[in-house]
mmCIF file of C-alpha atoms and ligand atoms in Angstrom:
data_model
loop_
_atom_site.group_PDB
_atom_site.id
_atom_site.type_symbol
_atom_site.label_atom_id
_atom_site.label_comp_id
_atom_site.label_asym_id
_atom_site.label_seq_id
_atom_site.Cartn_x
_atom_site.Cartn_y
_atom_site.Cartn_z
ATOM 1 C CA MET S 82 177.393 8.561 121.207
ATOM 2 C CA SER S 83 174.619 7.025 123.235
ATOM 3 C CA GLY S 84 172.217 9.965 122.865
ATOM 4 C CA PRO S 85 171.284 12.585 125.388
ATOM 5 C CA PRO S 86 170.780 11.214 128.906
ATOM 6 C CA ALA S 87 167.283 11.772 130.232
ATOM 7 C CA SER S 88 167.148 13.170 133.738
ATOM 8 C CA PRO S 89 164.396 11.672 135.888
ATOM 9 C CA SER S 90 163.195 15.126 136.803
ATOM 10 C CA ARG S 91 163.663 18.647 135.596
ATOM 11 C CA ALA S 92 166.877 20.447 136.511
ATOM 12 C CA ARG S 93 166.848 22.222 139.843
ATOM 13 C CA VAL S 94 167.714 25.882 139.503
ATOM 14 C CA ARG S 95 169.598 26.845 142.655
ATOM 15 C CA LEU S 96 171.022 30.015 144.077
ATOM 16 C CA PRO S 97 174.818 29.981 144.232
ATOM 17 C CA ASP S 98 174.843 30.137 148.025
ATOM 18 C CA PRO S 99 177.181 27.801 149.963
ATOM 19 C CA ALA S 100 174.583 25.008 149.937
ATOM 20 C CA GLY S 101 174.031 25.355 146.183
ATOM 21 C CA ILE S 102 177.761 25.419 145.435
ATOM 22 C CA SER S 103 178.434 22.370 147.582
ATOM 23 C CA ALA S 104 175.544 20.440 146.005
ATOM 24 C CA ALA S 105 176.966 21.237 142.572
ATOM 25 C CA ALA S 106 180.501 20.195 143.612
ATOM 26 C CA GLU S 107 179.085 16.930 144.980
ATOM 27 C CA ILE S 108 177.477 16.127 141.621
ATOM 28 C CA LEU S 109 180.762 16.924 139.849
ATOM 29 C CA ARG S 110 182.698 14.639 142.208
ATOM 30 C CA GLY S 111 180.277 11.849 141.343
ATOM 31 C CA GLY S 112 181.107 12.249 137.640
ATOM 32 C CA GLY S 113 177.965 14.255 136.837
ATOM 33 C CA VAL S 114 177.500 17.548 135.054
ATOM 34 C CA VAL S 115 176.003 20.876 136.195
ATOM 35 C CA ALA S 116 175.418 24.245 134.550
ATOM 36 C CA MET S 117 177.354 27.208 135.922
ATOM 37 C CA PRO S 118 177.362 30.904 135.073
ATOM 38 C CA THR S 119 180.492 32.512 133.676
ATOM 39 C CA GLU S 120 181.003 36.101 132.568
ATOM 40 C CA THR S 121 180.720 35.036 128.891
ATOM 41 C CA VAL S 122 177.850 32.499 128.720
ATOM 42 C CA TYR S 123 176.594 29.629 130.937
ATOM 43 C CA GLY S 124 178.798 26.542 130.822
ATOM 44 C CA LEU S 125 178.007 22.841 131.174
ATOM 45 C CA ALA S 126 180.704 21.752 133.618
ATOM 46 C CA GLY S 127 182.238 18.351 134.298
ATOM 47 C CA ASP S 128 185.500 16.983 135.757
ATOM 48 C CA ALA S 129 188.163 17.668 133.086
ATOM 49 C CA PHE S 130 190.164 14.579 134.134
ATOM 50 C CA HIS S 131 187.267 12.095 134.278
ATOM 51 C CA GLU S 132 186.394 10.503 130.927
ATOM 52 C CA PRO S 133 182.810 9.508 131.852
ATOM 53 C CA ALA S 134 182.074 13.095 132.895
ATOM 54 C CA LEU S 135 183.458 14.358 129.585
ATOM 55 C CA ALA S 136 181.389 11.794 127.684
ATOM 56 C CA ARG S 137 178.346 13.020 129.580
ATOM 57 C CA ILE S 138 179.011 16.603 128.472
ATOM 58 C CA PHE S 139 179.119 15.523 124.820
ATOM 59 C CA ASP S 140 175.994 13.354 125.157
ATOM 60 C CA THR S 141 174.038 16.025 126.998
ATOM 61 C CA LYS S 142 174.805 18.652 124.377
ATOM 62 C CA GLU S 143 174.604 16.165 121.470
ATOM 63 C CA ARG S 144 177.968 17.669 120.588
ATOM 64 C CA PRO S 145 180.142 15.783 118.092
ATOM 65 C CA THR S 146 183.306 14.529 119.750
ATOM 66 C CA PHE S 147 185.484 16.279 117.135
ATOM 67 C CA ASP S 148 184.610 19.539 118.873
ATOM 68 C CA PRO S 149 187.057 20.050 121.779
ATOM 69 C CA LEU S 150 186.186 21.564 125.149
ATOM 70 C CA ILE S 151 187.547 24.525 127.091
ATOM 71 C CA VAL S 152 189.051 23.600 130.458
ATOM 72 C CA HIS S 153 188.351 26.127 133.219
ATOM 73 C CA VAL S 154 190.820 26.721 136.045
ATOM 74 C CA ALA S 155 190.604 28.300 139.495
ATOM 75 C CA ALA S 156 192.171 31.672 140.163
ATOM 76 C CA GLY S 157 193.816 30.485 143.381
ATOM 77 C CA ALA S 158 195.481 32.724 145.923
ATOM 78 C CA ALA S 159 198.614 33.831 144.028
ATOM 79 C CA PRO S 160 198.760 35.171 140.453
ATOM 80 C CA LEU S 161 198.895 32.223 138.084
ATOM 81 C CA ARG S 162 201.692 31.606 135.556
ATOM 82 C CA LEU S 163 202.147 29.198 132.661
ATOM 83 C CA ALA S 164 204.235 26.924 134.919
ATOM 84 C CA ASP S 165 201.212 26.527 137.230
ATOM 85 C CA LEU S 166 199.203 25.042 134.355
ATOM 86 C CA ASP S 167 201.958 22.443 134.039
ATOM 87 C CA ALA S 168 201.752 21.733 137.755
ATOM 88 C CA ALA S 169 197.985 21.382 137.345
ATOM 89 C CA ARG S 170 198.701 18.543 134.850
ATOM 90 C CA LEU S 171 197.156 20.506 131.975
ATOM 91 C CA VAL S 172 199.893 22.121 129.888
ATOM 92 C CA ASP S 173 203.356 20.993 128.797
ATOM 93 C CA ALA S 174 205.078 24.176 127.695
ATOM 94 C CA THR S 175 208.571 22.690 127.337
ATOM 95 C CA GLY S 176 208.370 22.551 123.528
ATOM 96 C CA LEU S 177 206.984 26.083 123.132
ATOM 97 C CA PRO S 178 209.386 28.645 121.635
ATOM 98 C CA SER S 179 210.401 31.037 124.414
ATOM 99 C CA PRO S 180 208.739 34.131 122.840
ATOM 100 C CA LEU S 181 205.432 32.241 122.965
ATOM 101 C CA ARG S 182 206.017 31.155 126.564
ATOM 102 C CA ALA S 183 206.614 34.804 127.442
ATOM 103 C CA ALA S 184 203.501 35.798 125.451
ATOM 104 C CA ALA S 185 201.361 33.252 127.331
ATOM 105 C CA ASP S 186 202.609 34.558 130.668
ATOM 106 C CA ALA S 187 201.935 38.155 129.599
ATOM 107 C CA LEU S 188 198.395 37.261 128.491
ATOM 108 C CA ILE S 189 197.672 35.361 131.692
ATOM 109 C CA ALA S 190 198.928 38.301 133.769
ATOM 110 C CA ARG S 191 196.956 40.834 131.737
ATOM 111 C CA PHE S 192 193.636 39.099 130.987
ATOM 112 C CA TRP S 193 193.015 36.316 133.531
ATOM 113 C CA PRO S 194 190.570 35.921 135.081
ATOM 114 C CA GLY S 195 188.597 36.977 132.017
ATOM 115 C CA PRO S 196 187.153 36.074 128.610
ATOM 116 C CA LEU S 197 190.359 34.851 126.945
ATOM 117 C CA THR S 198 190.949 31.154 126.173
ATOM 118 C CA LEU S 199 194.514 30.061 125.420
ATOM 119 C CA VAL S 200 195.170 26.971 123.311
ATOM 120 C CA LEU S 201 198.430 25.469 124.584
ATOM 121 C CA PRO S 202 200.345 22.160 124.246
ATOM 122 C CA LYS S 203 198.637 19.583 126.419
ATOM 123 C CA ARG S 204 200.077 17.210 128.996
ATOM 124 C CA ASP S 205 199.505 13.523 128.330
ATOM 125 C CA GLU S 206 197.252 13.296 131.399
ATOM 126 C CA VAL S 207 194.550 15.436 129.778
ATOM 127 C CA PRO S 208 191.980 12.992 128.365
ATOM 128 C CA ASP S 209 191.772 12.896 124.561
ATOM 129 C CA LEU S 210 188.028 13.387 124.821
ATOM 130 C CA ALA S 211 188.578 16.902 126.221
ATOM 131 C CA THR S 212 190.770 17.876 123.277
ATOM 132 C CA SER S 213 189.207 15.749 120.518
ATOM 133 C CA GLY S 214 192.523 13.967 120.206
ATOM 134 C CA LEU S 215 194.393 17.202 119.458
ATOM 135 C CA PRO S 216 197.856 17.628 121.017
ATOM 136 C CA SER S 217 196.663 20.960 122.459
ATOM 137 C CA VAL S 218 194.274 21.952 125.233
ATOM 138 C CA ALA S 219 192.133 25.100 125.535
ATOM 139 C CA VAL S 220 192.354 26.728 128.992
ATOM 140 C CA ARG S 221 190.573 29.681 130.537
ATOM 141 C CA MET S 222 190.209 31.238 133.986
ATOM 142 C CA PRO S 223 186.639 32.547 134.250
ATOM 143 C CA ALA S 224 186.058 35.848 136.069
ATOM 144 C CA HIS S 225 182.564 35.000 137.373
ATOM 145 C CA PRO S 226 182.566 34.609 141.165
ATOM 146 C CA VAL S 227 180.155 31.659 140.997
ATOM 147 C CA ALA S 228 182.330 29.775 138.494
ATOM 148 C CA GLN S 229 185.318 30.487 140.732
ATOM 149 C CA ALA S 230 183.460 29.344 143.849
ATOM 150 C CA LEU S 231 182.520 26.095 142.105
ATOM 151 C CA LEU S 232 186.106 25.512 140.880
ATOM 152 C CA ASP S 233 187.340 26.041 144.447
ATOM 153 C CA ALA S 234 184.717 23.745 145.958
ATOM 154 C CA PHE S 235 185.377 21.049 143.374
ATOM 155 C CA GLY S 236 189.141 21.373 143.674
ATOM 156 C CA GLY S 237 190.220 20.721 140.084
ATOM 157 C CA PRO S 238 189.814 21.947 136.507
ATOM 158 C CA LEU S 239 186.366 21.774 134.910
ATOM 159 C CA ALA S 240 185.704 21.218 131.225
ATOM 160 C CA ALA S 241 182.780 23.446 130.284
ATOM 161 C CA PRO S 242 181.400 24.179 126.823
ATOM 162 C CA SER S 243 178.387 26.445 126.507
ATOM 163 C CA ALA S 244 175.302 24.916 128.174
ATOM 164 C CA ASN S 245 173.180 24.616 125.039
ATOM 165 C CA ARG S 246 172.351 21.860 122.594
ATOM 166 C CA PHE S 247 174.995 21.714 119.888
ATOM 167 C CA GLY S 248 174.716 24.403 117.213
ATOM 168 C CA ARG S 249 172.051 26.382 119.063
ATOM 169 C CA ILE S 250 172.097 29.776 120.724
ATOM 170 C CA SER S 251 174.383 29.958 123.770
ATOM 171 C CA PRO S 252 172.534 30.566 127.069
ATOM 172 C CA THR S 253 173.156 33.802 128.956
ATOM 173 C CA SER S 254 170.694 33.162 131.802
ATOM 174 C CA ALA S 255 169.645 30.245 134.006
ATOM 175 C CA GLU S 256 166.220 30.262 132.286
ATOM 176 C CA ALA S 257 167.894 29.831 128.901
ATOM 177 C CA VAL S 258 169.852 26.817 130.216
ATOM 178 C CA LEU S 259 166.598 25.380 131.555
ATOM 179 C CA GLU S 260 165.046 25.767 128.107
ATOM 180 C CA GLU S 261 168.036 24.077 126.430
ATOM 181 C CA LEU S 262 168.966 21.289 128.852
ATOM 182 C CA GLY S 263 166.379 21.325 131.653
ATOM 183 C CA ASP S 264 165.322 17.739 130.964
ATOM 184 C CA ARG S 265 168.902 16.453 130.789
ATOM 185 C CA ILE S 266 170.859 17.788 133.770
ATOM 186 C CA PRO S 267 170.254 17.758 137.528
ATOM 187 C CA LEU S 268 171.336 21.258 138.541
ATOM 188 C CA ILE S 269 171.717 24.806 137.244
ATOM 189 C CA LEU S 270 173.456 27.418 139.392
ATOM 190 C CA ASP S 271 171.670 30.717 138.827
ATOM 191 C CA GLY S 272 174.171 33.572 138.666
ATOM 192 C CA GLY S 273 171.919 36.011 136.836
ATOM 193 C CA ARG S 274 172.559 37.365 133.342
ATOM 194 C CA CYS S 275 176.084 36.923 131.936
ATOM 195 C CA ALA S 276 177.889 40.269 131.787
ATOM 196 C CA VAL S 277 179.745 39.829 128.476
ATOM 197 C CA GLY S 278 177.149 37.744 126.630
ATOM 198 C CA VAL S 279 179.342 36.272 123.867
ATOM 199 C CA GLU S 280 181.837 33.419 124.190
ATOM 200 C CA SER S 281 185.511 33.965 125.026
ATOM 201 C CA THR S 282 188.186 35.004 122.581
ATOM 202 C CA VAL S 283 190.090 31.827 121.633
ATOM 203 C CA LEU S 284 193.785 32.233 120.842
ATOM 204 C CA SER S 285 196.150 29.532 119.629
ATOM 205 C CA VAL S 286 199.581 29.929 121.192
ATOM 206 C CA GLY S 287 201.705 28.150 118.593
ATOM 207 C CA GLN S 288 199.247 25.245 118.301
ATOM 208 C CA LEU S 289 197.853 25.645 114.818
ATOM 209 C CA ALA S 290 199.300 23.370 112.114
ATOM 210 C CA GLY S 291 201.737 25.373 110.009
ATOM 211 C CA GLN S 292 201.711 28.268 112.507
ATOM 212 C CA GLN S 293 203.790 26.801 115.344
ATOM 213 C CA GLY S 294 205.574 30.097 115.947
ATOM 214 C CA ALA S 295 202.493 32.265 115.932
ATOM 215 C CA LEU S 296 199.532 33.565 117.864
ATOM 216 C CA VAL S 297 196.364 32.825 115.867
ATOM 217 C CA LEU S 298 192.908 34.163 116.676
ATOM 218 C CA LEU S 299 190.590 31.136 116.479
ATOM 219 C CA ARG S 300 187.431 32.829 117.732
ATOM 220 C CA PRO S 301 186.829 36.575 118.187
ATOM 221 C CA GLY S 302 185.508 37.663 121.572
ATOM 222 C CA ALA S 303 185.548 40.585 123.959
ATOM 223 C CA ILE S 304 189.354 40.675 124.065
ATOM 224 C CA SER S 305 190.537 42.000 120.714
ATOM 225 C CA ALA S 306 193.508 40.928 118.603
ATOM 226 C CA ALA S 307 194.857 44.464 119.054
ATOM 227 C CA ALA S 308 194.736 44.142 122.864
ATOM 228 C CA ILE S 309 196.551 40.790 122.606
ATOM 229 C CA GLU S 310 199.189 42.343 120.352
ATOM 230 C CA ALA S 311 199.637 45.227 122.778
ATOM 231 C CA ALA S 312 200.067 42.851 125.732
ATOM 232 C CA THR S 313 202.542 40.537 123.991
ATOM 233 C CA GLY S 314 204.328 42.640 121.380
ATOM 234 C CA LEU S 315 203.583 39.841 118.884
ATOM 235 C CA ALA S 316 201.377 39.881 115.780
ATOM 236 C CA VAL S 317 198.066 37.971 115.908
ATOM 237 C CA ALA S 318 197.232 36.050 112.727
ATOM 238 C CA PRO S 319 193.604 35.696 111.537
ATOM 239 C CA PRO S 320 191.896 32.277 111.676
ATOM 240 C CA PRO S 321 192.281 29.877 108.765
ATOM 241 C CA GLU S 322 189.436 29.458 106.292
ATOM 242 C CA SER S 323 186.999 26.869 107.602
ATOM 243 C CA GLY S 324 183.460 25.693 107.273
ATOM 244 C CA ASN S 325 181.154 22.750 107.861
ATOM 245 C CA ARG S 326 183.545 20.260 106.365
ATOM 246 C CA GLY S 327 183.219 17.614 109.028
ATOM 247 C CA GLY S 328 186.351 16.046 110.459
ATOM 248 C CA PRO S 329 188.408 17.586 113.255
ATOM 249 C CA GLN S 330 187.845 21.288 113.740
ATOM 250 C CA VAL S 331 190.756 23.435 114.863
ATOM 251 C CA ALA S 332 188.065 25.365 116.704
ATOM 252 C CA PRO S 333 184.383 24.467 117.047
ATOM 253 C CA GLY S 334 183.570 28.152 116.774
ATOM 254 C CA LEU S 335 184.825 27.901 113.194
ATOM 255 C CA LEU S 336 181.840 25.837 112.071
ATOM 256 C CA ALA S 337 180.099 28.044 109.513
ATOM 257 C CA SER S 338 176.640 27.372 110.971
ATOM 258 C CA HIS S 339 176.486 27.793 114.735
ATOM 259 C CA TYR S 340 174.526 29.734 117.341
ATOM 260 C CA ALA S 341 171.439 29.140 115.205
ATOM 261 C CA PRO S 342 167.873 30.069 116.151
ATOM 262 C CA ARG S 343 165.087 27.697 115.024
ATOM 263 C CA VAL S 344 163.545 30.400 112.859
ATOM 264 C CA PRO S 345 165.713 31.196 109.794
ATOM 265 C CA LEU S 346 167.807 34.319 110.291
ATOM 266 C CA ALA S 347 168.616 36.716 107.446
ATOM 267 C CA LEU S 348 171.282 39.382 107.853
ATOM 268 C CA LEU S 349 170.322 42.739 106.334
ATOM 269 C CA PRO S 350 172.972 44.508 104.216
ATOM 270 C CA GLY S 351 172.849 47.646 106.390
ATOM 271 C CA PRO S 352 170.870 49.486 109.069
ATOM 272 C CA VAL S 353 167.087 49.467 108.501
ATOM 273 C CA ALA S 354 167.048 53.280 108.438
ATOM 274 C CA GLN S 355 169.258 53.189 105.349
ATOM 275 C CA LEU S 356 167.282 50.526 103.466
ATOM 276 C CA ALA S 357 165.229 51.749 100.495
ATOM 277 C CA PRO S 358 161.658 50.341 100.660
ATOM 278 C CA ALA S 359 162.149 48.482 97.370
ATOM 279 C CA SER S 360 165.311 46.777 98.698
ATOM 280 C CA ALA S 361 163.586 45.856 101.951
ATOM 281 C CA ARG S 362 160.731 44.306 99.974
ATOM 282 C CA ALA S 363 163.124 42.366 97.725
ATOM 283 C CA LEU S 364 165.132 41.108 100.715
ATOM 284 C CA ALA S 365 161.991 39.982 102.511
ATOM 285 C CA ARG S 366 160.728 38.073 99.460
ATOM 286 C CA GLU S 367 164.126 36.473 98.943
ATOM 287 C CA ALA S 368 164.089 35.270 102.561
ATOM 288 C CA GLY S 369 160.592 33.811 102.052
ATOM 289 C CA ALA S 370 158.593 36.475 103.907
ATOM 290 C CA THR S 371 155.449 37.199 101.899
ATOM 291 C CA PRO S 372 152.938 39.984 102.753
ATOM 292 C CA GLY S 373 151.105 39.130 105.970
ATOM 293 C CA ALA S 374 153.934 36.909 107.245
ATOM 294 C CA VAL S 375 155.107 37.468 110.802
ATOM 295 C CA VAL S 376 158.761 38.481 110.914
ATOM 296 C CA GLY S 377 161.231 39.432 113.623
ATOM 297 C CA LEU S 378 163.482 42.448 113.315
ATOM 298 C CA LEU S 379 166.571 42.711 115.514
ATOM 299 C CA LEU S 380 168.054 46.206 115.550
ATOM 300 C CA LEU S 381 171.501 47.092 116.859
ATOM 301 C CA ALA S 382 170.226 50.439 118.113
ATOM 302 C CA GLY S 383 166.910 52.068 118.921
ATOM 303 C CA PRO S 384 164.488 53.677 118.557
ATOM 304 C CA VAL S 385 162.435 50.615 117.622
ATOM 305 C CA GLU S 386 159.184 52.155 116.411
ATOM 306 C CA PRO S 387 160.298 54.081 113.279
ATOM 307 C CA ALA S 388 162.364 51.145 112.003
ATOM 308 C CA ALA S 389 159.566 48.634 112.651
ATOM 309 C CA THR S 390 156.988 50.870 110.958
ATOM 310 C CA ALA S 391 159.194 51.470 107.910
ATOM 311 C CA PHE S 392 160.033 47.765 107.551
ATOM 312 C CA ALA S 393 156.364 46.780 107.876
ATOM 313 C CA ALA S 394 155.296 49.378 105.304
ATOM 314 C CA ALA S 395 157.965 48.261 102.833
ATOM 315 C CA THR S 396 157.417 44.507 103.171
ATOM 316 C CA GLY S 397 153.734 44.151 104.104
ATOM 317 C CA CYS S 398 154.803 41.853 106.951
ATOM 318 C CA GLU S 399 153.772 41.942 110.600
ATOM 319 C CA VAL S 400 156.978 43.046 112.331
ATOM 320 C CA HIS S 401 158.095 42.147 115.870
ATOM 321 C CA ALA S 402 161.081 44.399 116.489
ATOM 322 C CA ARG S 403 163.550 44.701 119.352
ATOM 323 C CA ALA S 404 166.697 46.764 119.806
ATOM 324 C CA LEU S 405 169.862 45.267 121.300
ATOM 325 C CA SER S 406 170.970 48.605 122.726
ATOM 326 C CA ALA S 407 169.224 51.978 122.887
ATOM 327 C CA ALA S 408 172.294 53.817 121.613
ATOM 328 C CA GLY S 409 174.075 51.006 119.725
ATOM 329 C CA ASP S 410 176.683 50.498 122.453
ATOM 330 C CA LEU S 411 178.597 47.312 121.511
ATOM 331 C CA ALA S 412 179.019 46.043 125.075
ATOM 332 C CA GLU S 413 175.220 46.284 125.476
ATOM 333 C CA VAL S 414 174.646 44.651 122.074
ATOM 334 C CA ALA S 415 176.876 41.697 123.050
ATOM 335 C CA HIS S 416 175.258 41.468 126.484
ATOM 336 C CA SER S 417 171.731 41.168 125.060
ATOM 337 C CA LEU S 418 172.418 39.492 121.684
ATOM 338 C CA PHE S 419 171.743 35.839 122.578
ATOM 339 C CA ALA S 420 168.921 36.658 125.010
ATOM 340 C CA GLU S 421 167.060 38.760 122.428
ATOM 341 C CA LEU S 422 167.692 36.249 119.625
ATOM 342 C CA ARG S 423 166.297 33.558 121.891
ATOM 343 C CA ALA S 424 163.256 35.657 122.847
ATOM 344 C CA LEU S 425 162.397 36.500 119.228
ATOM 345 C CA ASP S 426 162.985 32.903 118.188
ATOM 346 C CA ARG S 427 160.586 31.699 120.883
ATOM 347 C CA ALA S 428 157.975 34.293 119.925
ATOM 348 C CA LEU S 429 158.089 33.322 116.233
ATOM 349 C CA ALA S 430 158.829 29.593 116.319
ATOM 350 C CA HIS S 431 155.152 28.573 116.090
ATOM 351 C CA GLN S 432 154.458 30.835 113.074
ATOM 352 C CA ASP S 433 154.481 29.493 109.528
ATOM 353 C CA GLU S 434 157.073 31.083 107.270
ATOM 354 C CA ALA S 435 158.501 33.226 110.032
ATOM 355 C CA VAL S 436 161.831 34.883 109.302
ATOM 356 C CA LEU S 437 164.128 36.806 111.603
ATOM 357 C CA PHE S 438 165.928 39.805 110.109
ATOM 358 C CA CYS S 439 168.905 41.357 111.810
ATOM 359 C CA GLU S 440 170.923 44.478 111.207
ATOM 360 C CA PRO S 441 174.610 43.771 110.530
ATOM 361 C CA CYS S 442 177.288 44.728 113.033
ATOM 362 C CA PRO S 443 180.279 46.646 111.702
ATOM 363 C CA PRO S 444 183.224 44.284 112.366
ATOM 364 C CA SER S 445 185.212 46.748 114.477
ATOM 365 C CA PRO S 446 187.997 45.189 116.601
ATOM 366 C CA GLY S 447 187.002 43.139 119.643
ATOM 367 C CA LEU S 448 183.292 42.996 120.433
ATOM 368 C CA GLY S 449 182.211 44.294 116.990
ATOM 369 C CA HIS S 450 184.179 41.483 115.367
ATOM 370 C CA ALA S 451 182.755 38.945 117.847
ATOM 371 C CA ILE S 452 179.149 40.083 117.295
ATOM 372 C CA ALA S 453 179.526 40.135 113.485
ATOM 373 C CA ASP S 454 181.036 36.627 113.687
ATOM 374 C CA ARG S 455 178.140 35.217 115.773
ATOM 375 C CA LEU S 456 175.519 36.856 113.532
ATOM 376 C CA SER S 457 177.037 35.520 110.328
ATOM 377 C CA ARG S 458 177.149 32.000 111.804
ATOM 378 C CA ALA S 459 173.573 32.280 113.068
ATOM 379 C CA ALA S 460 172.534 33.271 109.529
ATOM 380 C CA ALA S 461 174.667 30.672 107.707
ATOM 381 C CA PRO S 462 172.989 27.868 105.750
ATOM 382 C CA ARG S 463 172.592 24.899 108.071
ATOM 383 C CA PRO S 464 173.927 21.431 107.409
ATOM 384 C CA ARG S 465 171.255 18.746 107.591
ATOM 385 C CA GLY S 466 171.529 15.340 109.118
HETATM 386 P P1 AMP P 154 182.337 26.281 123.352
HETATM 387 O O1 AMP P 154 182.883 25.558 124.509
HETATM 388 O O2 AMP P 154 181.111 25.660 122.786
HETATM 389 O O3 AMP P 154 182.226 27.735 123.595
HETATM 390 O O4 AMP P 154 183.428 26.171 122.220
HETATM 391 C C1 AMP P 154 184.687 25.672 122.503
HETATM 392 C C2 AMP P 154 185.783 26.474 121.882
HETATM 393 O O5 AMP P 154 186.985 25.891 122.314
HETATM 394 C C3 AMP P 154 185.902 26.461 120.391
HETATM 395 O O6 AMP P 154 185.458 27.582 119.768
HETATM 396 C C4 AMP P 154 187.392 26.268 120.101
HETATM 397 O O7 AMP P 154 187.919 27.431 119.541
HETATM 398 C C5 AMP P 154 188.017 26.024 121.375
HETATM 399 N N1 AMP P 154 188.924 24.891 121.509
HETATM 400 C C6 AMP P 154 188.884 23.986 122.504
HETATM 401 N N2 AMP P 154 189.943 23.168 122.442
HETATM 402 C C7 AMP P 154 190.682 23.540 121.398
HETATM 403 C C8 AMP P 154 191.912 23.073 120.844
HETATM 404 N N3 AMP P 154 192.612 22.064 121.395
HETATM 405 N N4 AMP P 154 192.355 23.693 119.751
HETATM 406 C C9 AMP P 154 191.681 24.730 119.234
HETATM 407 N N5 AMP P 154 190.538 25.231 119.726
HETATM 408 C C10 AMP P 154 190.025 24.639 120.802
HETATM 409 MG MG1 MG P 155 179.157 26.557 122.246
#
């Protein structure tokens, strides 16, 4: 890797009007990269069939090349089928067992456009850089109208990982992209806050070693395993054990440490309201927060004041608390998770010994599972170097 490319000036944040979309498409046609909104998080888009554009995505994000990209496709006029992905030079489904071909078609019909990524056998034309040399390619049809407008204007598939530096919190607003990559890319299309707020569900359709006949959930997201099972009539297997082992990842989302704020994050064992003062004190000390330290407290549900007051009284720390949803609604929690993590991280980053505490999310199917997954990765010990 040649290191992140410096842009001569700061990224232009543009409205996604026809002029903005056509400026973005022009940059993409020249082999450049731009940030675009999707319904999950903002993506850093580049031509999926152009190796220099793919290399630029990896350089810009400082993403290791063993971490494959998701290729985004246009919705088009007619409902899309698996065979259309073959015609688009992306997927070669000939070797897929027919129940899995039927499952892929059922999932496409049911969930696209939307936050579901399918990992399918790739056609030879897909550059190895997009798939990290894997024989499979990850494909998704985003539901965001701006992403769709850009795909239409560009006229081909776009590889687009989240528009953040590798391992950091995914951006859910144009401002967050500016903070992450503003000095490295020419253009950000501003489509407002992302509706879902966490990355897509990633599902292997017969592409995981040793599981060629199976659907395997590689990354939990808004679309649950149960919804996939209902749509296909097939069982969904859980992801394999993984971690920060280096080497090819079956799914980048499987890296144990990911989505990390700069300030260390500690997951609480339960809701703050149920924490005994002595346990809160012990947890704070264990995380390195001594009396007088400034700490962040991220609550799943409000009200904020009683929890903040109790946590401050128990630990002796100065507490900056925020709630992800007034009533603990999981769609709201997912929608605001990365934005609030980012805001607290920014507020505390200049403090010595700052720690961010977060309530755990019950891993209920779908969004609960996705939120719990992102929180545990944000709190995981980080590899150095
Ligand atoms: P990001 O683009 O940063 O949201 O992450 C990319 C996601 O794409 C990862 O979590 C992977 O699960 C997935 N991915 C991309 N290509 C493949 C592939 N060929 N096999 C398995 N997972 C993939
Ligand atoms: Mg990412």
